[in-house]
PDB file of C-alpha atoms and ligand atoms in Angstrom:
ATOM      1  CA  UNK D   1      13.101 -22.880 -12.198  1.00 92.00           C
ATOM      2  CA  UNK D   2      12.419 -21.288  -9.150  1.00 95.00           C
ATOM      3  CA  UNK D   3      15.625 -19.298  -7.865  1.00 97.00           C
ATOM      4  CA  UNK D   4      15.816 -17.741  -3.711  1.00 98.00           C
ATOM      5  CA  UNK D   5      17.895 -14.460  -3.998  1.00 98.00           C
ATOM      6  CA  UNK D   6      18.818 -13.422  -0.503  1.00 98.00           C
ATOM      7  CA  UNK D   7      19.376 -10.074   0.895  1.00 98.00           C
ATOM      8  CA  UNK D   8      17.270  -7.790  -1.522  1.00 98.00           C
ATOM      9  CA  UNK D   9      16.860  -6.156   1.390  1.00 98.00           C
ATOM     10  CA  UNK D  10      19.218  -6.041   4.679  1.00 98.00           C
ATOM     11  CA  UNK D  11      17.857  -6.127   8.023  1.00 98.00           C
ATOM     12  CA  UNK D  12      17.498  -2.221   8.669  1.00 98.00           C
ATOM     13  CA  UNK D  13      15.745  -1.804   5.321  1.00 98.00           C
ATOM     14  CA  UNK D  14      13.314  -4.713   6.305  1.00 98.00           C
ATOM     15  CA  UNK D  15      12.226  -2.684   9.831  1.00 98.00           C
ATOM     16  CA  UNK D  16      12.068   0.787   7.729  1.00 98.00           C
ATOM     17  CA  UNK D  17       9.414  -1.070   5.584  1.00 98.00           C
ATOM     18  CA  UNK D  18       7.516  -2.928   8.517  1.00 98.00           C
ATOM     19  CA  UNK D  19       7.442   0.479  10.304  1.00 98.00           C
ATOM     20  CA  UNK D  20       5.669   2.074   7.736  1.00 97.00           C
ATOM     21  CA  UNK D  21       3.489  -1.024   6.584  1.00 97.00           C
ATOM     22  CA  UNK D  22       2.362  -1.534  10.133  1.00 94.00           C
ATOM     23  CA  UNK D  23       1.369   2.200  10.569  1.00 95.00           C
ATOM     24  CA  UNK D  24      -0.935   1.731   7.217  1.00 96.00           C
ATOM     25  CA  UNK D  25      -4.468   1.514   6.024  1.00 94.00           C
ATOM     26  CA  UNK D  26      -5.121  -1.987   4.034  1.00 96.00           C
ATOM     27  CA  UNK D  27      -7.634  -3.186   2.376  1.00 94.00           C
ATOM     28  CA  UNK D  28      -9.069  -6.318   0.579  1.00 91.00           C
ATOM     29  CA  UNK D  29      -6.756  -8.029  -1.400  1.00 88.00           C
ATOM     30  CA  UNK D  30      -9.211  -9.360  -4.005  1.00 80.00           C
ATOM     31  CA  UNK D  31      -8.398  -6.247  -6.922  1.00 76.00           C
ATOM     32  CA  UNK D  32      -5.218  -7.991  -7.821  1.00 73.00           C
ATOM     33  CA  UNK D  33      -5.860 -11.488  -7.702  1.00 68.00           C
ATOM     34  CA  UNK D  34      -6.633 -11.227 -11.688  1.00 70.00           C
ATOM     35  CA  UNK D  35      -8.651 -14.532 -12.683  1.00 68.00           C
ATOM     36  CA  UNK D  36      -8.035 -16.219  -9.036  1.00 69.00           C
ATOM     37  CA  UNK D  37     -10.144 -13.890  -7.170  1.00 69.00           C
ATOM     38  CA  UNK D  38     -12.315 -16.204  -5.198  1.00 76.00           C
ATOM     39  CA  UNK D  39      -9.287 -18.362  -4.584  1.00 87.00           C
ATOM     40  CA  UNK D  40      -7.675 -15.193  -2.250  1.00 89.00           C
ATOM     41  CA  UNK D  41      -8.001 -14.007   0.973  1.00 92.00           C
ATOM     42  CA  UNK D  42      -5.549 -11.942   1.940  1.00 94.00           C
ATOM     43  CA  UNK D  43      -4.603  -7.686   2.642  1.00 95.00           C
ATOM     44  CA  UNK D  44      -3.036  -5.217   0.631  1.00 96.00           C
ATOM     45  CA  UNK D  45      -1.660  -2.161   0.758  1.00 96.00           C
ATOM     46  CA  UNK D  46      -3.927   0.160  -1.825  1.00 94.00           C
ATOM     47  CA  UNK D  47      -1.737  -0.810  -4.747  1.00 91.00           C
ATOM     48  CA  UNK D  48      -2.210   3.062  -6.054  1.00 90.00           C
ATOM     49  CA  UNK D  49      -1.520   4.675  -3.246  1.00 93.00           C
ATOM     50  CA  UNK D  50       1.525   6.728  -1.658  1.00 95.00           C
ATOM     51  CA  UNK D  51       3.210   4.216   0.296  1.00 97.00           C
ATOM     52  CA  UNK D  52       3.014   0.953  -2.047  1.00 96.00           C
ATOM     53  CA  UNK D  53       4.679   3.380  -4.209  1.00 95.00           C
ATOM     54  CA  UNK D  54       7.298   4.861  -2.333  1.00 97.00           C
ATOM     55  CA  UNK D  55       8.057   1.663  -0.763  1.00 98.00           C
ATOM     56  CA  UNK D  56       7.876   0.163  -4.880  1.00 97.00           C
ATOM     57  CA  UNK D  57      10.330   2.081  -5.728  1.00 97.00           C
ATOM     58  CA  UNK D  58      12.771   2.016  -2.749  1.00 98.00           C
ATOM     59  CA  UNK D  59      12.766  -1.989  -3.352  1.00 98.00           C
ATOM     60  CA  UNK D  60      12.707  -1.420  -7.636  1.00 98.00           C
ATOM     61  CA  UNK D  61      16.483   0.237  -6.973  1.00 98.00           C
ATOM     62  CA  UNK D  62      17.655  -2.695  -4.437  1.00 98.00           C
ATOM     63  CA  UNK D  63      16.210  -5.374  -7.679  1.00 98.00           C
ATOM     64  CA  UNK D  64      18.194  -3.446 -10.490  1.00 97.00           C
ATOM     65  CA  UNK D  65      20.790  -3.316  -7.880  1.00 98.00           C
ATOM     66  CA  UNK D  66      20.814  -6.582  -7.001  1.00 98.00           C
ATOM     67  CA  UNK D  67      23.683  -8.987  -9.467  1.00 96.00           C
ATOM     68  CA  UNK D  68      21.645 -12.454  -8.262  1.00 97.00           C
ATOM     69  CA  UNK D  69      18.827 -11.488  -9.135  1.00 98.00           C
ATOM     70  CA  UNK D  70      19.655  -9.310 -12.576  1.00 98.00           C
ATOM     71  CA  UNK D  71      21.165 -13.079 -13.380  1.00 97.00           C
ATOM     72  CA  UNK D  72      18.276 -15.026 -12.580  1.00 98.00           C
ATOM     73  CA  UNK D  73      15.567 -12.953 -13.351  1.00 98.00           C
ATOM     74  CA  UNK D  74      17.509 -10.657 -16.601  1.00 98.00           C
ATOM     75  CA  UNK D  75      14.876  -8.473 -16.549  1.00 98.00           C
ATOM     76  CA  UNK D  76      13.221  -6.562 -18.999  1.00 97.00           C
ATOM     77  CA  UNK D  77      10.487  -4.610 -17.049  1.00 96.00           C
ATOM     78  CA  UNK D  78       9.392  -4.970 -13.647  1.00 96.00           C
ATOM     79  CA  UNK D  79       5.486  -4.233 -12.589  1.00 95.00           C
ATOM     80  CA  UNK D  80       5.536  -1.911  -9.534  1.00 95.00           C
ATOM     81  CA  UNK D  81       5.699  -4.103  -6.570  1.00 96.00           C
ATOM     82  CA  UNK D  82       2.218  -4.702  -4.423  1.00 96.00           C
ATOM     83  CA  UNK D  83       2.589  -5.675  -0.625  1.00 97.00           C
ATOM     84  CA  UNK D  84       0.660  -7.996   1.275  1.00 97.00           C
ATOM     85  CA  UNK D  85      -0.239  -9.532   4.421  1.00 97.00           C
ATOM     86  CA  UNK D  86      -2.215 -12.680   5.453  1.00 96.00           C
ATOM     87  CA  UNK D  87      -2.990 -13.243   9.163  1.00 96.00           C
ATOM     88  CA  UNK D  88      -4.769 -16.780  10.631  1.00 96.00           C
ATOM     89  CA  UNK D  89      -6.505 -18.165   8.427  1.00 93.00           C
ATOM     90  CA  UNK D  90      -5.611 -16.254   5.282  1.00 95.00           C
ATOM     91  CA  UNK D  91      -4.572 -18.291   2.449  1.00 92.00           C
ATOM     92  CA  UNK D  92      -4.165 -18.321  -1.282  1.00 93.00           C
ATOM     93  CA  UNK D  93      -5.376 -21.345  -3.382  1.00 92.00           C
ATOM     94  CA  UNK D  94      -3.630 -23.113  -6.543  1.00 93.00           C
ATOM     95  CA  UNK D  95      -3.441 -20.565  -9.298  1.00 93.00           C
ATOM     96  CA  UNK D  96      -1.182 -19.870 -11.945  1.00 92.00           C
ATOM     97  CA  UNK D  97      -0.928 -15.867 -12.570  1.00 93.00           C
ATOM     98  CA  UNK D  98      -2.364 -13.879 -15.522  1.00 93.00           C
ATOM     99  CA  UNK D  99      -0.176 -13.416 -18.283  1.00 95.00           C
ATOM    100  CA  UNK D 100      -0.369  -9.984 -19.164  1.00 95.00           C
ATOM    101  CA  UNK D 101      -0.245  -6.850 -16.161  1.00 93.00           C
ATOM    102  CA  UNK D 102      -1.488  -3.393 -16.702  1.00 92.00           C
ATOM    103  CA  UNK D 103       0.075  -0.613 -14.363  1.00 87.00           C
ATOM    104  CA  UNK D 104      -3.572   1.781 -14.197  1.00 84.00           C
ATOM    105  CA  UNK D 105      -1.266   4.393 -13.203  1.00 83.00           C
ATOM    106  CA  UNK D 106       0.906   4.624 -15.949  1.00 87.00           C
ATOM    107  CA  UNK D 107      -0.925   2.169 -18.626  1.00 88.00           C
ATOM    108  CA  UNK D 108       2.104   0.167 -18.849  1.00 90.00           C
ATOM    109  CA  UNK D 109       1.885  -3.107 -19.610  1.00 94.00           C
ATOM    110  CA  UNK D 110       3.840  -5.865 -18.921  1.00 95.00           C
ATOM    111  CA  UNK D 111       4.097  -9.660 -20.228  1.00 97.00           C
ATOM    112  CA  UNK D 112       4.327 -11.762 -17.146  1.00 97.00           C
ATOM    113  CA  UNK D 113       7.023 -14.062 -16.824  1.00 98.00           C
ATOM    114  CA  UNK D 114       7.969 -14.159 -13.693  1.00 98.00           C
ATOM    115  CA  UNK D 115       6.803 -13.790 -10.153  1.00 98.00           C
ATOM    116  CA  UNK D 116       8.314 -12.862  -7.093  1.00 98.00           C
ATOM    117  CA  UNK D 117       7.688 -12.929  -3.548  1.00 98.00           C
ATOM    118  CA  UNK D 118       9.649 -10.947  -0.908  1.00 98.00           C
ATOM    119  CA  UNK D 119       9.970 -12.370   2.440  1.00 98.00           C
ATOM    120  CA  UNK D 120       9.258  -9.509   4.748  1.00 98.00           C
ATOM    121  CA  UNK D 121       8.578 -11.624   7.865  1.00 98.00           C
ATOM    122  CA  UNK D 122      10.747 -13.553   9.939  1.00 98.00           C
ATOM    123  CA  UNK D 123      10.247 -17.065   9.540  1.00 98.00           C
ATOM    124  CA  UNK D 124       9.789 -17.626  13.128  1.00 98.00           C
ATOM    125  CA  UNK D 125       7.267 -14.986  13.609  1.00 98.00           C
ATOM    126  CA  UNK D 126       4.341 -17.314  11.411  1.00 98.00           C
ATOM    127  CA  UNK D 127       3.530 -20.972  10.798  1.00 98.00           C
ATOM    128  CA  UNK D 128       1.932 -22.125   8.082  1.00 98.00           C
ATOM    129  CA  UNK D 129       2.077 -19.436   4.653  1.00 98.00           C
ATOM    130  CA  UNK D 130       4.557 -21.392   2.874  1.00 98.00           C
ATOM    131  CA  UNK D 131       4.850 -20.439  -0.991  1.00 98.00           C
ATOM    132  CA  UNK D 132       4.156 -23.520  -2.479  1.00 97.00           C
ATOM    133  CA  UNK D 133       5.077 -23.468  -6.390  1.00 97.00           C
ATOM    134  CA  UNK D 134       5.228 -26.533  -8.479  1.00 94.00           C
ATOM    135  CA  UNK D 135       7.599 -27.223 -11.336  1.00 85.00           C
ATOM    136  CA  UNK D 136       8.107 -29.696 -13.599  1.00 78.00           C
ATOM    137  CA  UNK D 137       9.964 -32.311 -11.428  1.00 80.00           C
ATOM    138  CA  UNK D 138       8.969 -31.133  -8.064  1.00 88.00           C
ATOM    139  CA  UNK D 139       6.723 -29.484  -5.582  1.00 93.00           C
ATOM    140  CA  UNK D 140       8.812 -26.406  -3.859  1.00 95.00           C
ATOM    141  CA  UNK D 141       8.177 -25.227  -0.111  1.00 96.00           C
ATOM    142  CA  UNK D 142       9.751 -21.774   0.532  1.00 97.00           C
ATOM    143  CA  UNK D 143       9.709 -19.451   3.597  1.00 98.00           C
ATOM    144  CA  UNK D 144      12.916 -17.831   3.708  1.00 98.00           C
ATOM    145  CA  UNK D 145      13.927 -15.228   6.457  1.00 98.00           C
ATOM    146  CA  UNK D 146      13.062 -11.043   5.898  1.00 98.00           C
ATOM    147  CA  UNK D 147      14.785  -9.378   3.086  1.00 98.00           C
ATOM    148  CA  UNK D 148      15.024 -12.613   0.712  1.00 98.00           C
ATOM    149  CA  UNK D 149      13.199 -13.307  -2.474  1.00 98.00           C
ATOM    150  CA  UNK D 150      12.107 -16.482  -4.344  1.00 98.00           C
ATOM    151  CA  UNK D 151      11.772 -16.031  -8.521  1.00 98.00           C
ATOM    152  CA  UNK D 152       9.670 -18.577 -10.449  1.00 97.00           C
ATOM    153  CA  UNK D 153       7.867 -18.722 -13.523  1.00 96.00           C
ATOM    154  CA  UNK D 154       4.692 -16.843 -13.528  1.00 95.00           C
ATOM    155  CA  UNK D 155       2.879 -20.285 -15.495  1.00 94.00           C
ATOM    156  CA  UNK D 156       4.079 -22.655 -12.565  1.00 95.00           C
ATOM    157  CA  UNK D 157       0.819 -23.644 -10.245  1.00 95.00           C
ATOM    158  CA  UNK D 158       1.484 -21.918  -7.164  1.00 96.00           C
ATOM    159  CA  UNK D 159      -0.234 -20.844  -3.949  1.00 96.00           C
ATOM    160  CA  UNK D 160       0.052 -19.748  -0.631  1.00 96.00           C
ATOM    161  CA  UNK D 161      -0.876 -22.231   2.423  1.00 96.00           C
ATOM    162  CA  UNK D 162      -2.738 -20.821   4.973  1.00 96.00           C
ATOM    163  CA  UNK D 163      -1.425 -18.986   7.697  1.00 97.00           C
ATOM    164  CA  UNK D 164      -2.293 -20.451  11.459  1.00 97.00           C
ATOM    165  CA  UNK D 165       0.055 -18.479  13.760  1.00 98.00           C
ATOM    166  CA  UNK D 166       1.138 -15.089  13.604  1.00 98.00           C
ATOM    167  CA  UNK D 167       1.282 -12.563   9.875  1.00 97.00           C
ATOM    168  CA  UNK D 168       3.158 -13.102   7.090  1.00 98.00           C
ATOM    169  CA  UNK D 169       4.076  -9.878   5.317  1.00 98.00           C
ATOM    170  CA  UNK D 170       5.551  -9.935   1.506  1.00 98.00           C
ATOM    171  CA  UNK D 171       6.115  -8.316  -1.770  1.00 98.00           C
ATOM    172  CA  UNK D 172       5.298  -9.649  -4.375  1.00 97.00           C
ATOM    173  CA  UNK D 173       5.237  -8.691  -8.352  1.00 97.00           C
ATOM    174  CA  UNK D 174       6.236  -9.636 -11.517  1.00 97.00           C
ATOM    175  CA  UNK D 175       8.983  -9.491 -13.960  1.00 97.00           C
ATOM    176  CA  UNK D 176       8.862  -9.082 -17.901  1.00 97.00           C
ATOM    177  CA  UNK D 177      12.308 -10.915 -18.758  1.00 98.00           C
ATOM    178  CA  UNK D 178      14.440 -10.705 -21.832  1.00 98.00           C
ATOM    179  CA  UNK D 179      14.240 -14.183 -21.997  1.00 97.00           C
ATOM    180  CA  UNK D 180      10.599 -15.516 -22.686  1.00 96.00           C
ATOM    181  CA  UNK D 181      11.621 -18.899 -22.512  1.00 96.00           C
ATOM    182  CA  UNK D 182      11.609 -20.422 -19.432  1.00 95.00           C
ATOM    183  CA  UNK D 183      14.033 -23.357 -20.323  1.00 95.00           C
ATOM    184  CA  UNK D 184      16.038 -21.068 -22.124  1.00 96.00           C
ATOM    185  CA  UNK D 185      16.625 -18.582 -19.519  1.00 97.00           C
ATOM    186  CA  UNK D 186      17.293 -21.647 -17.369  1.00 96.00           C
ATOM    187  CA  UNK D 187      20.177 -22.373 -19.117  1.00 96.00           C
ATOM    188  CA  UNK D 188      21.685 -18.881 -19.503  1.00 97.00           C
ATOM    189  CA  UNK D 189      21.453 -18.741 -15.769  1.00 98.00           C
ATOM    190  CA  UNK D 190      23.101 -22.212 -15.398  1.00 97.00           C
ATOM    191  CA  UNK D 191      25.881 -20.500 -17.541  1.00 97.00           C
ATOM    192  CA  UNK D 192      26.008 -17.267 -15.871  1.00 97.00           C
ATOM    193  CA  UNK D 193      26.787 -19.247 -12.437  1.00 97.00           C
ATOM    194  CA  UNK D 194      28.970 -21.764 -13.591  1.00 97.00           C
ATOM    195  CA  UNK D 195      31.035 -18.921 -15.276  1.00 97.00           C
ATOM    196  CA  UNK D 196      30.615 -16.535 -11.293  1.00 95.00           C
ATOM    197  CA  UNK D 197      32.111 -19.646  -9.601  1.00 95.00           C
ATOM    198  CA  UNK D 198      34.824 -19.988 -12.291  1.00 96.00           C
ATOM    199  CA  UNK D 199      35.897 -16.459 -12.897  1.00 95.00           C
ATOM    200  CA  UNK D 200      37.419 -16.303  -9.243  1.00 95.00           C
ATOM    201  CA  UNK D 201      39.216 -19.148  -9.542  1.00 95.00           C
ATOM    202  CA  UNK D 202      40.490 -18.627 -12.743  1.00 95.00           C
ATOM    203  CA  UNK D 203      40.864 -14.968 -13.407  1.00 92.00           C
ATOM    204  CA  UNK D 204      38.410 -13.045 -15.383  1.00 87.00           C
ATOM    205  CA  UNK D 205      40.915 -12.695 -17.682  1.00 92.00           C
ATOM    206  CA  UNK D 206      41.305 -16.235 -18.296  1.00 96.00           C
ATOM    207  CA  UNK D 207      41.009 -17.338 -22.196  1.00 96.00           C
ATOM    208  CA  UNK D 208      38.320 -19.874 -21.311  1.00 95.00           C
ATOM    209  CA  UNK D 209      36.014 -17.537 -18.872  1.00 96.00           C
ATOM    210  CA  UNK D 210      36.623 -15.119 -21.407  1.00 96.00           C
ATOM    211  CA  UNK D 211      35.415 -17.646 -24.240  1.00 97.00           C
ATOM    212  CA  UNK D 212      32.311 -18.681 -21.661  1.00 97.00           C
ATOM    213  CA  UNK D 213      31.391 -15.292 -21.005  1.00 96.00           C
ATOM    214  CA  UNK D 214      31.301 -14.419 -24.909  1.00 97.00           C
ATOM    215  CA  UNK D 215      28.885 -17.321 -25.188  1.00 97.00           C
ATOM    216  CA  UNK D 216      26.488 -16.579 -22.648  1.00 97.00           C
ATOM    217  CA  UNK D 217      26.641 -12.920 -23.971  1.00 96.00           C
ATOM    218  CA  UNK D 218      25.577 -14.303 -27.482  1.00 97.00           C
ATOM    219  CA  UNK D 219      22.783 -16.634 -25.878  1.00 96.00           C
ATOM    220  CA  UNK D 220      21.757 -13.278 -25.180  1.00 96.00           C
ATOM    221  CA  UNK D 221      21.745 -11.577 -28.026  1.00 96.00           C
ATOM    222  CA  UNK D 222      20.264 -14.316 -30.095  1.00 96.00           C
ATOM    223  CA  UNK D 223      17.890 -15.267 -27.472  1.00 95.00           C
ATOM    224  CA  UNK D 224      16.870 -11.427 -25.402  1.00 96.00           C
ATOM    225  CA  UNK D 225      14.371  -9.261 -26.560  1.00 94.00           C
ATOM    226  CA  UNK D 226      14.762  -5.247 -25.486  1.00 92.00           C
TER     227      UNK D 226
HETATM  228 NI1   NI M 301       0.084 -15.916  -7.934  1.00 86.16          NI
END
């Protein structure tokens, strides 16, 4: 399912990033479009160079960090995050993403079960450049304000409508998760949620969270790979 995580990021973080994306070089955003190359038209930060990877990094800590998205997402690995910007009249078409991502700096390679965009745009500030991902009972429409993320299975169709006003600036990359499943990690994070609103309500040291939390713990263990 496709999950919105806000506040990766908070507002100060956002303009650090901006500050130093705007200052950049980009170029052509074709190299990482895997199979859906001609579908693309977009910018990228050089996904090798300095400041993808500083700026990688910097939002790799805030993920790990990050309880929502640990929950959503329960990550395995997570392939260096790219950046990217589409201005009038940049769009990208229906695709659904490669399955397998090589890191060229480090040979690492990940399975690709999840992608991720992060919002680094204000909503206001474009029209148009909606992420547009189709599941299996809907059609999904997210823009969500600077700082937030949406999650969704790397094998949904997805794309990005074009942009006719203004930039949109993301991050996007994708997650290897312990859970390969999609319907299974589904449920785990239906679990994991029902058992956050619970716990406060109850006490964490409640027999029955306690009993709920040992079951999603061994959903885990039968289900996660590591
Ligand atoms: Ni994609």
């Amino acid at each position: 399912m496709l999950v919105c995580v806000p506040n990766i990021l908070s507002g100060e973080e956002v303009a650090q990033f901006r500050g130093a994306m705007d200052r950049a070089q980009w170029e052509d955003g074709a190299s990482t479009a895997g199979a859906a190359a001609k579908l693309k038209s977009n910018e990228q930060l050089p996904p090798n160079g300095e400041l993808s990877r500083t700026l990688g990094e910097r939002l790799l800590a805030a993920l790990v960090a990050n309880p929502a998205f640990v929950s959503a997402a329960i990550p395995l690995r997570i392939f260096p995050p790219l950046f990217n910007r589409y201005s009038v009249g940049h769009h990208f078409g229906v695709h659904v993403d490669n399955a397998v991502r090589g890191d060229p700096l480090t040979g690492a390679r990940i399975r690709a079960d999840l992608a991720a965009t992060l919002f680094l745009s204000e909503p206001e500030d474009y029209d148009g450049g909606e992420l547009i991902v189709d599941d299996v009972y809907d059609s999904h429409q997210v823009k969500l304000p600077a700082g937030h993320l949406a999650v969704y299975p790397a094998s949904s169709l997805h794309m990005v409508a074009p942009v006719t006003r203004g930039v949109r600036v993301a991050s996007f990359f994708w997650v290897q998760s312990m859970i390969r499943q999609d319907a299974v990690r589904d449920l785990v994070y239906d679990l994991d949620t029902a058992i956050q609103e619970l716990a406060p309500r109850l006490g964490r040291d409640d027999a029955d969270v306690m009993k709920l939390a040992g079951v999603y713990h061994n959903l885990i263990r039968y289900w996660g790979e590591i």
